[in-house]
Amino acid sequence: MNLRTGTGGSIDRNTLLHFTFDGRAYTGHPGDTLASALLANGVHEIGSSVKLGRPRGVVAAGSEDSTSLVQVEAPFSEPMLLATTVELHDGLRARGLAGQGRLAAEPDPARYDAKHEHCDVLVVGAGPAGLVAALTAARSGARVVLVDEQNQAGGALLGVDEYLDDRPSAEWVADVVAELKSTPGVLVLERTTAFGMYQDGFVLALQKRTDHLGFAAPAGVARQRVWRIRTRQTVLATGAHERPVVFPDNDRPGIMLASSARTFLHRYGVLPGSRAVVFTTNDSAYCAAIDLAESGVDIALVVDARPEAPARLAAECAARGIEVRAGQVVTGTEGSGRVSAVHVGDTRIACDALLVSGGWNPVVSLFSQARGKLRYDAELGAFVPGGELSTVRVAGSATGELDLTACACQGRDAGLLAAAAAGFTSGGQVPLPASDSRCTARSGLVLWRVPGDDDASFVDLQRDSTVADVLRATGAGLRSLEHVKRYTTIGTAHDQGKTSGMIAAGIVAEALGVELAEQRPTTFRPPYTSVSFAALAGRDRGDLHDPVRVTAIHPWHVAHGALFEDVGQWKRPWYYPRAGEDLHTAVLRECRATRESVGMMDGSTLGKIDVQGRDAGKFLDMLYTNMMSTLKVGRIRYGVMCGVDGMVIDDGTVIRVGEERYLVTTTTGNAAKILDWMEEWLQTEWPHLDVHCTSVTEHWATIPLVGPRSRDVLAAVAPGLDVSNEAFEFMTWHDTEVAGVPARVCRISFSGELAYEINVTAWHGVAVWEALMAAGEPYGITPYGTETMHVLRAEKGYPIIGQETDATVTPQDLGMSWAVSKKKPDFIGKRSFARAENNRTDRKQLVGLLPADPGVLLPEGSQIVETDRLPEPPVRMLGHVTSSYPSAALGRTFALALVRSGHERIGETLYVPVEDSLVPVTVTESVLYDKEGARRDG
Amino acid sequence: MQLIPCPWCGPREEAEFHYGGQAHVAYPEDPSALTDEEWARYVFFRDNPSGPFAERWSHNAGCRRWFNAVRDTRTHDLLAVYRVGEPMPEVTA
Amino acid sequence: MTSPPGAHLPEHPDFLWDNPEPKSSYDVVIVGGGGHGIATAYYLAKVHGITNVAVLEKGWLAGGNMARNTTIIRSNYLWDESSGIYEHSLKLWEGLEEDLGYPILFDQRGVLNLAHSLQDVRDSVRRVNANRLNGIDAEWVDPAGVKEICPIVNTSPDVRYPVLGATYQPRAGIAKHDYVAWGYARAAHAMGVDLIQNCEVTGMETSGGRITAVETSRGRIAAGKVALCAAGHSSVLAEMVGLRLPLASHPLQALVSELLEPVHPTVVMSNAVHVYVSQAHKGELVMGAGIDSYNGYGQRGSFHIIEQQMSAALELFPVFARAHLLRTWAGIVDVSPDASPIVGLTPVGGLYLNCGWGTGGFKATPGVGDCFAHTIAHDKPHPFNEPFTLERFTTGALVDEHGAAAVAH
């Protein structure tokens, strides 16, 4: 059946588009939606309902529809789209859905992005009120953004054939849009839905940029864009949605909102059927009846629920041979699939379309999101904006005003006020267009439902929720609309209560005998219409999901086969496997080479903070548990930082660079946090201190050169430096030249070996690294990664913050009482050390563990128990293994652990459950290698 | 997303800021003189009103300055911002 | 076309509860008609025979966080104290449908907590081992195992933060929150508990260091005991008796998609990439976002948090690209300094405190309902909530679950 009219509509009848629906081929035209094209081809059944499997069709012409659910299958699979919002293009393939969509199995090839926009006046909706508002504001000189969800401006005008100023309304619209687009500072965005309204004029809008192009969409253009609009003033000209009346069997395909049928006719040149019944509670549906009749639809009957039909419109109907029955209602329908007959009282009227109007619901979603209060308008039977917001104005039918000229007038007022509020008062008056519309909708009767078979009277067609469900909910004792919504699931699908919510509220109020004005409507929340996850994720995916930080020497590591570990945002070399090596063999080799000769690593990721000022020492004394102000220039001290709660938060070395200057190092992962921590204390607690902190992490390339032959290597590349133990003591630093570039060399060790840390500007990082490699070649210098670093330090019992600590560990627990000053009157965390819990003797303390079998490697994270047999759970746990490695130096495995009363248990045997067995371990001191520290000086 | 008027930079997007909780909680003069309970008050207990709340923000991705604000926690409306060291302004929510 | 599987939810019963006028006096007044409040009333009546109880709700019953959470239920917490109460809760969940005679749709589909860094792996293994010794089911699974349990997780090594493995608790799962709340409410009402909605507590009366009554928007109600179960509003209520709590109330957002064919068979959580997602019974993807940083009672958060959530979700689940966001919302979570709750007695006689659950309250509903009822009935904490005192912030005996509970749903 072809339901396309001969002329009219804003479709390009000269071009045929081929598309497939449910496996069948059809044609349509540019300008069609999938819904209009299907209706034109006589396809009224789109899918079926989720619970009852009843056929579902097209109820509305736009995004307010909730039943025409389709799965687009080509160009790319996308679930749960409304056919009324899918623009037709050549090659489109879709199928109807049974209430659930399907996610594509393959990755989405499309790109998505976001753009920020700032403006003085944002106008949402390009209907008559929005256009006048935007033009008024634009003429005042304000920066204006006009967004509209449709592919063309006009709003409600797109669905009528009315005249403005004695010419087709489309011409008036085109003129306004043309002026807006040619005005500097004005941005008009089509296919752009404002879906979220947040604090301080922040509005999110989704622009569909290429969907309508189908297979012709250019590669490299973002498919959808989220506009993040920050506006001073907003004019919401979001229009109104027609509301149905609920009656038995109101869900058959072919039952459509009257204004939507009119839109299909005028915008798409599509008839809703060949013989239609119109059921209305107000005047507006008469226009649909008359227009459709004039287009050749047999209007079998107009059923007007009001006691009397409006005389003028009734006369117009009579003139066209259309029967009008007032004071009656539709009481049921028939049809297998599409509607085939309508019952009006005892009368049965055969038809293939039923057009319904129950009045209008202003679109108040965004206003409500902006925290605007809603008020029940009893005459309209709808919630309307109930009060002013200082930065948000509502104009047009979104206020409940349904007369076109009045809407335009509101638009002008809102545009003027919004522009003035944003500081623009110079605008001229925009002339209001004169309308020839013959219908107003104000004179309606509020009718929620026609009594009958409540089980077949659908309130939310997508959720299959009925009047019976609503009445069961109130009968169950529910009073709040939120409860009824949850009991019935009404308004939880695509319509999000836009249409069904109002009707449900009406039925609830009737059932409970309360005034709707006393009911709180369910809350409108973002998004206004559904938004794809990918659009919201935008460009923040893959490598852009979180910045990747690499050191200056990174390319060398990549070229030399390093595997990397993510530490915070950094990529750090984990180990450098040679052919055939796994982690353990590579690390054993790296460890052995370092302890026996010389190794080096890239330590550039360590946080570095330059702390300067007269009070720098005093400041660091407060932040570190130990004393820093007494450190001599030229010397280095290890320090621990605690939170106010006394738990270790970071550690590192502090270098005294000058009288009023220190260089603080932090762990890789905490660098930013520690800088923030310093700034917080400085700015909010001790602004009187003369201290300035600067992050210099990335300014330096840092290369620890480690092992007994490190001195030889350093001497080779730093001929100007006296590297002797006497001239270059442990925990001191010297400025010199390394490989011909200025360098600061620190003698510190995180391995127990003789070691130097060479710092050069990042620019020279690779060159110096390569020079060290070359100079170390005679000694078999071995680059090593984080894993070897971890093993070397663990053999010496040095903790790693975040591995040996977990925000419940004090310096004392780590055996670092030596790093906690007893002289300082105060430092951050000190007071917490005196709390009862801190002084328990059974705190968990850092110790070493040696498995009885030196070949057994304890899994890190293993728990530790006291008995050689596991009792029934819950089992008392003494602590856990924090680090565990095979050790080349020890010739066996070992572990570090936090163990209850650990320091007292040294020498005890404890047990570690591993899989189904208990591994006996001996508790030792945490320092396992070179306890005397003999290797430090080489 | 809130638009936060940094007293140094002007209005900027919330994403540039770091939140710092209640303002005007001074580090105790002499922590060692406090009882455990008093110390716990300082470490863990903060006002948590529904309504105007004097709080700290840091313009982390901007000037990196800390400042104070009075914000209504019901509406999230910023009622006032002021620099560290300045007294809390009178506000009406 | 026929309706797809999973689209049917069991219907609610024809009767739930009455809407009585408040009496002038009750033995126990519970402030807050959310999951915890209603469950507490239920166990007071059922276990302790205390039925002269009112639950006062300022809005609609179970309309706060109970209506806004992502319904994840698990007990695989790190510390013994947490394991105790959450596992107690999980055991009650396992019998709750029968207990309440209400289809709560408790679905033990398992929870995966993903690890993305070597330290994540260590922490995860540590937690698995602790769980097992505490009698809680837990496994460590490698990336291949993750793929087997949830095939749509992107376990490729090429993503920004590759999945290095996960902890898996098979007994964990989800339930349908409204059904849970209404099941408790109906049962409590049937035993004589008054559920009083639209009744806001505006003040509290004390005498001689004991609570005697609450002032409400519906008049004064005398009370032998008063129990606070007000989540995000706990600080405001406690302030009425001069009690200061170490809590901050923050917005926490969540979101839901349209209905989709089954694609996600379990629950996946990731602290590092910051995602927690499941596919609810009808087919919608339910996802939680991060906590908004600022204090807020507005039940709304900032949109960039949702955007971050989406980019994180797509990192792990590329197939979600063209799923659609249908609705977002926010609750108010009361976050404590150690990410553990505060449940127990207060310095005011007859006033009991249950708060600080942060993002983890839903899963604790049966457990805390039972233990809090015990605490109220005996004026003494139940062993499972004994560690969760207010005093711990003074002694330093915190139960720091930040590691396990950065997003503790």
PDB file of N, CA and C in Angstrom, chain A residues 856-908:
ATOM      1  N   VAL A 856      61.222 -22.335  47.500  1.00  0.00           N
ATOM      2  CA  VAL A 856      59.793 -21.996  47.436  1.00  0.00           C
ATOM      3  C   VAL A 856      59.612 -20.489  47.415  1.00  0.00           C
ATOM      4  N   LEU A 857      58.912 -20.019  46.411  1.00  0.00           N
ATOM      5  CA  LEU A 857      58.632 -18.584  46.302  1.00  0.00           C
ATOM      6  C   LEU A 857      57.212 -18.330  46.804  1.00  0.00           C
ATOM      7  N   LEU A 858      57.114 -17.521  47.848  1.00  0.00           N
ATOM      8  CA  LEU A 858      55.790 -17.192  48.380  1.00  0.00           C
ATOM      9  C   LEU A 858      55.095 -16.217  47.428  1.00  0.00           C
ATOM     10  N   PRO A 859      53.848 -16.479  47.097  1.00  0.00           N
ATOM     11  CA  PRO A 859      53.148 -15.487  46.275  1.00  0.00           C
ATOM     12  C   PRO A 859      52.957 -14.191  47.061  1.00  0.00           C
ATOM     13  N   GLU A 860      53.233 -13.076  46.418  1.00  0.00           N
ATOM     14  CA  GLU A 860      52.973 -11.785  47.067  1.00  0.00           C
ATOM     15  C   GLU A 860      51.483 -11.681  47.342  1.00  0.00           C
ATOM     16  N   GLY A 861      51.149 -11.171  48.486  1.00  0.00           N
ATOM     17  CA  GLY A 861      49.743 -11.095  48.868  1.00  0.00           C
ATOM     18  C   GLY A 861      49.291 -12.279  49.703  1.00  0.00           C
ATOM     19  N   SER A 862      50.195 -13.263  49.911  1.00  0.00           N
ATOM     20  CA  SER A 862      49.831 -14.397  50.764  1.00  0.00           C
ATOM     21  C   SER A 862      49.614 -13.908  52.197  1.00  0.00           C
ATOM     22  N   GLN A 863      48.723 -14.593  52.899  1.00  0.00           N
ATOM     23  CA  GLN A 863      48.479 -14.276  54.300  1.00  0.00           C
ATOM     24  C   GLN A 863      49.369 -15.169  55.172  1.00  0.00           C
ATOM     25  N   ILE A 864      49.523 -14.775  56.412  1.00  0.00           N
ATOM     26  CA  ILE A 864      50.429 -15.495  57.311  1.00  0.00           C
ATOM     27  C   ILE A 864      49.642 -15.933  58.544  1.00  0.00           C
ATOM     28  N   VAL A 865      49.820 -17.191  58.920  1.00  0.00           N
ATOM     29  CA  VAL A 865      49.109 -17.709  60.089  1.00  0.00           C
ATOM     30  C   VAL A 865      50.106 -18.326  61.069  1.00  0.00           C
ATOM     31  N   GLU A 866      49.583 -18.603  62.258  1.00  0.00           N
ATOM     32  CA  GLU A 866      50.472 -19.003  63.341  1.00  0.00           C
ATOM     33  C   GLU A 866      50.630 -20.510  63.422  1.00  0.00           C
ATOM     34  N   THR A 867      49.639 -21.238  62.947  1.00  0.00           N
ATOM     35  CA  THR A 867      49.631 -22.680  63.196  1.00  0.00           C
ATOM     36  C   THR A 867      49.922 -23.468  61.934  1.00  0.00           C
ATOM     37  N   ASP A 868      50.418 -24.672  62.127  1.00  0.00           N
ATOM     38  CA  ASP A 868      50.758 -25.485  60.964  1.00  0.00           C
ATOM     39  C   ASP A 868      49.553 -26.245  60.440  1.00  0.00           C
ATOM     40  N   ARG A 869      48.413 -25.999  61.048  1.00  0.00           N
ATOM     41  CA  ARG A 869      47.165 -26.552  60.524  1.00  0.00           C
ATOM     42  C   ARG A 869      46.149 -25.430  60.480  1.00  0.00           C
ATOM     43  N   LEU A 870      45.365 -25.409  59.413  1.00  0.00           N
ATOM     44  CA  LEU A 870      44.366 -24.350  59.322  1.00  0.00           C
ATOM     45  C   LEU A 870      43.119 -24.747  60.098  1.00  0.00           C
ATOM     46  N   PRO A 871      42.717 -23.926  61.070  1.00  0.00           N
ATOM     47  CA  PRO A 871      41.433 -24.195  61.725  1.00  0.00           C
ATOM     48  C   PRO A 871      40.283 -23.818  60.783  1.00  0.00           C
ATOM     49  N   GLU A 872      39.072 -24.045  61.227  1.00  0.00           N
ATOM     50  CA  GLU A 872      37.911 -23.617  60.453  1.00  0.00           C
ATOM     51  C   GLU A 872      37.898 -22.086  60.377  1.00  0.00           C
ATOM     52  N   PRO A 873      37.423 -21.548  59.262  1.00  0.00           N
ATOM     53  CA  PRO A 873      37.333 -20.089  59.181  1.00  0.00           C
ATOM     54  C   PRO A 873      36.358 -19.539  60.231  1.00  0.00           C
ATOM     55  N   PRO A 874      36.492 -18.309  60.646  1.00  0.00           N
ATOM     56  CA  PRO A 874      37.559 -17.395  60.238  1.00  0.00           C
ATOM     57  C   PRO A 874      38.891 -17.712  60.925  1.00  0.00           C
ATOM     58  N   VAL A 875      39.924 -17.739  60.113  1.00  0.00           N
ATOM     59  CA  VAL A 875      41.262 -18.056  60.605  1.00  0.00           C
ATOM     60  C   VAL A 875      41.942 -16.756  61.034  1.00  0.00           C
ATOM     61  N   ARG A 876      42.609 -16.804  62.147  1.00  0.00           N
ATOM     62  CA  ARG A 876      43.322 -15.598  62.597  1.00  0.00           C
ATOM     63  C   ARG A 876      44.539 -15.376  61.698  1.00  0.00           C
ATOM     64  N   MET A 877      44.611 -14.203  61.104  1.00  0.00           N
ATOM     65  CA  MET A 877      45.726 -13.884  60.211  1.00  0.00           C
ATOM     66  C   MET A 877      46.672 -12.921  60.908  1.00  0.00           C
ATOM     67  N   LEU A 878      47.958 -13.159  60.725  1.00  0.00           N
ATOM     68  CA  LEU A 878      48.952 -12.328  61.406  1.00  0.00           C
ATOM     69  C   LEU A 878      49.470 -11.203  60.527  1.00  0.00           C
ATOM     70  N   GLY A 879      49.232 -11.317  59.241  1.00  0.00           N
ATOM     71  CA  GLY A 879      49.744 -10.304  58.336  1.00  0.00           C
ATOM     72  C   GLY A 879      49.831 -10.863  56.942  1.00  0.00           C
ATOM     73  N   HIS A 880      50.591 -10.185  56.081  1.00  0.00           N
ATOM     74  CA  HIS A 880      50.652 -10.662  54.705  1.00  0.00           C
ATOM     75  C   HIS A 880      52.018 -10.388  54.087  1.00  0.00           C
ATOM     76  N   VAL A 881      52.300 -11.131  53.030  1.00  0.00           N
ATOM     77  CA  VAL A 881      53.552 -11.009  52.294  1.00  0.00           C
ATOM     78  C   VAL A 881      53.433  -9.800  51.366  1.00  0.00           C
ATOM     79  N   THR A 882      54.309  -8.832  51.549  1.00  0.00           N
ATOM     80  CA  THR A 882      54.233  -7.623  50.729  1.00  0.00           C
ATOM     81  C   THR A 882      55.104  -7.725  49.488  1.00  0.00           C
ATOM     82  N   SER A 883      56.245  -8.401  49.617  1.00  0.00           N
ATOM     83  CA  SER A 883      57.180  -8.541  48.504  1.00  0.00           C
ATOM     84  C   SER A 883      57.785  -9.935  48.596  1.00  0.00           C
ATOM     85  N   SER A 884      58.072 -10.533  47.458  1.00  0.00           N
ATOM     86  CA  SER A 884      58.660 -11.876  47.495  1.00  0.00           C
ATOM     87  C   SER A 884      59.412 -12.117  46.203  1.00  0.00           C
ATOM     88  N   TYR A 885      60.665 -12.572  46.345  1.00  0.00           N
ATOM     89  CA  TYR A 885      61.506 -12.735  45.158  1.00  0.00           C
ATOM     90  C   TYR A 885      62.456 -13.906  45.339  1.00  0.00           C
ATOM     91  N   PRO A 886      62.882 -14.475  44.216  1.00  0.00           N
ATOM     92  CA  PRO A 886      64.087 -15.298  44.268  1.00  0.00           C
ATOM     93  C   PRO A 886      65.282 -14.339  44.287  1.00  0.00           C
ATOM     94  N   SER A 887      66.308 -14.634  45.048  1.00  0.00           N
ATOM     95  CA  SER A 887      67.430 -13.708  45.160  1.00  0.00           C
ATOM     96  C   SER A 887      68.709 -14.370  44.673  1.00  0.00           C
ATOM     97  N   ALA A 888      69.335 -13.709  43.706  1.00  0.00           N
ATOM     98  CA  ALA A 888      70.624 -14.202  43.241  1.00  0.00           C
ATOM     99  C   ALA A 888      71.665 -14.051  44.346  1.00  0.00           C
ATOM    100  N   ALA A 889      71.596 -12.931  45.046  1.00  0.00           N
ATOM    101  CA  ALA A 889      72.600 -12.637  46.067  1.00  0.00           C
ATOM    102  C   ALA A 889      72.486 -13.582  47.255  1.00  0.00           C
ATOM    103  N   LEU A 890      71.239 -13.928  47.620  1.00  0.00           N
ATOM    104  CA  LEU A 890      71.052 -14.806  48.776  1.00  0.00           C
ATOM    105  C   LEU A 890      71.072 -16.271  48.378  1.00  0.00           C
ATOM    106  N   GLY A 891      70.958 -16.513  47.093  1.00  0.00           N
ATOM    107  CA  GLY A 891      70.932 -17.890  46.633  1.00  0.00           C
ATOM    108  C   GLY A 891      69.684 -18.625  47.071  1.00  0.00           C
ATOM    109  N   ARG A 892      68.626 -17.878  47.274  1.00  0.00           N
ATOM    110  CA  ARG A 892      67.387 -18.494  47.741  1.00  0.00           C
ATOM    111  C   ARG A 892      66.230 -17.486  47.583  1.00  0.00           C
ATOM    112  N   THR A 893      65.064 -17.954  47.904  1.00  0.00           N
ATOM    113  CA  THR A 893      63.935 -17.028  47.890  1.00  0.00           C
ATOM    114  C   THR A 893      63.849 -16.320  49.237  1.00  0.00           C
ATOM    115  N   PHE A 894      63.162 -15.189  49.222  1.00  0.00           N
ATOM    116  CA  PHE A 894      62.910 -14.478  50.478  1.00  0.00           C
ATOM    117  C   PHE A 894      61.694 -13.596  50.286  1.00  0.00           C
ATOM    118  N   ALA A 895      61.229 -13.064  51.380  1.00  0.00           N
ATOM    119  CA  ALA A 895      60.052 -12.195  51.290  1.00  0.00           C
ATOM    120  C   ALA A 895      60.120 -11.121  52.358  1.00  0.00           C
ATOM    121  N   LEU A 896      59.415 -10.037  52.107  1.00  0.00           N
ATOM    122  CA  LEU A 896      59.134  -9.058  53.159  1.00  0.00           C
ATOM    123  C   LEU A 896      57.661  -9.196  53.522  1.00  0.00           C
ATOM    124  N   ALA A 897      57.361  -8.914  54.766  1.00  0.00           N
ATOM    125  CA  ALA A 897      55.985  -9.092  55.205  1.00  0.00           C
ATOM    126  C   ALA A 897      55.674  -8.133  56.342  1.00  0.00           C
ATOM    127  N   LEU A 898      54.403  -7.799  56.436  1.00  0.00           N
ATOM    128  CA  LEU A 898      53.916  -7.087  57.619  1.00  0.00           C
ATOM    129  C   LEU A 898      53.291  -8.138  58.519  1.00  0.00           C
ATOM    130  N   VAL A 899      53.827  -8.260  59.727  1.00  0.00           N
ATOM    131  CA  VAL A 899      53.398  -9.329  60.626  1.00  0.00           C
ATOM    132  C   VAL A 899      53.091  -8.732  62.000  1.00  0.00           C
ATOM    133  N   ARG A 900      51.957  -9.184  62.536  1.00  0.00           N
ATOM    134  CA  ARG A 900      51.565  -8.749  63.878  1.00  0.00           C
ATOM    135  C   ARG A 900      52.689  -9.035  64.872  1.00  0.00           C
ATOM    136  N   SER A 901      53.080  -8.036  65.658  1.00  0.00           N
ATOM    137  CA  SER A 901      54.201  -8.157  66.596  1.00  0.00           C
ATOM    138  C   SER A 901      55.455  -8.686  65.912  1.00  0.00           C
ATOM    139  N   GLY A 902      55.614  -8.342  64.676  1.00  0.00           N
ATOM    140  CA  GLY A 902      56.689  -8.922  63.862  1.00  0.00           C
ATOM    141  C   GLY A 902      58.058  -8.773  64.477  1.00  0.00           C
ATOM    142  N   HIS A 903      58.338  -7.605  65.019  1.00  0.00           N
ATOM    143  CA  HIS A 903      59.683  -7.379  65.553  1.00  0.00           C
ATOM    144  C   HIS A 903      59.990  -8.326  66.705  1.00  0.00           C
ATOM    145  N   GLU A 904      58.957  -8.740  67.445  1.00  0.00           N
ATOM    146  CA  GLU A 904      59.174  -9.683  68.555  1.00  0.00           C
ATOM    147  C   GLU A 904      59.256 -11.125  68.078  1.00  0.00           C
ATOM    148  N   ARG A 905      58.837 -11.351  66.871  1.00  0.00           N
ATOM    149  CA  ARG A 905      58.727 -12.747  66.409  1.00  0.00           C
ATOM    150  C   ARG A 905      59.978 -13.208  65.663  1.00  0.00           C
ATOM    151  N   ILE A 906      60.970 -12.376  65.588  1.00  0.00           N
ATOM    152  CA  ILE A 906      62.142 -12.753  64.800  1.00  0.00           C
ATOM    153  C   ILE A 906      62.706 -14.068  65.316  1.00  0.00           C
ATOM    154  N   GLY A 907      62.884 -15.012  64.410  1.00  0.00           N
ATOM    155  CA  GLY A 907      63.323 -16.360  64.777  1.00  0.00           C
ATOM    156  C   GLY A 907      62.187 -17.353  64.841  1.00  0.00           C
ATOM    157  N   GLU A 908      60.950 -16.845  64.941  1.00  0.00           N
ATOM    158  CA  GLU A 908      59.804 -17.768  65.027  1.00  0.00           C
ATOM    159  C   GLU A 908      59.502 -18.397  63.674  1.00  0.00           C
TER     160      GLU A 908
END
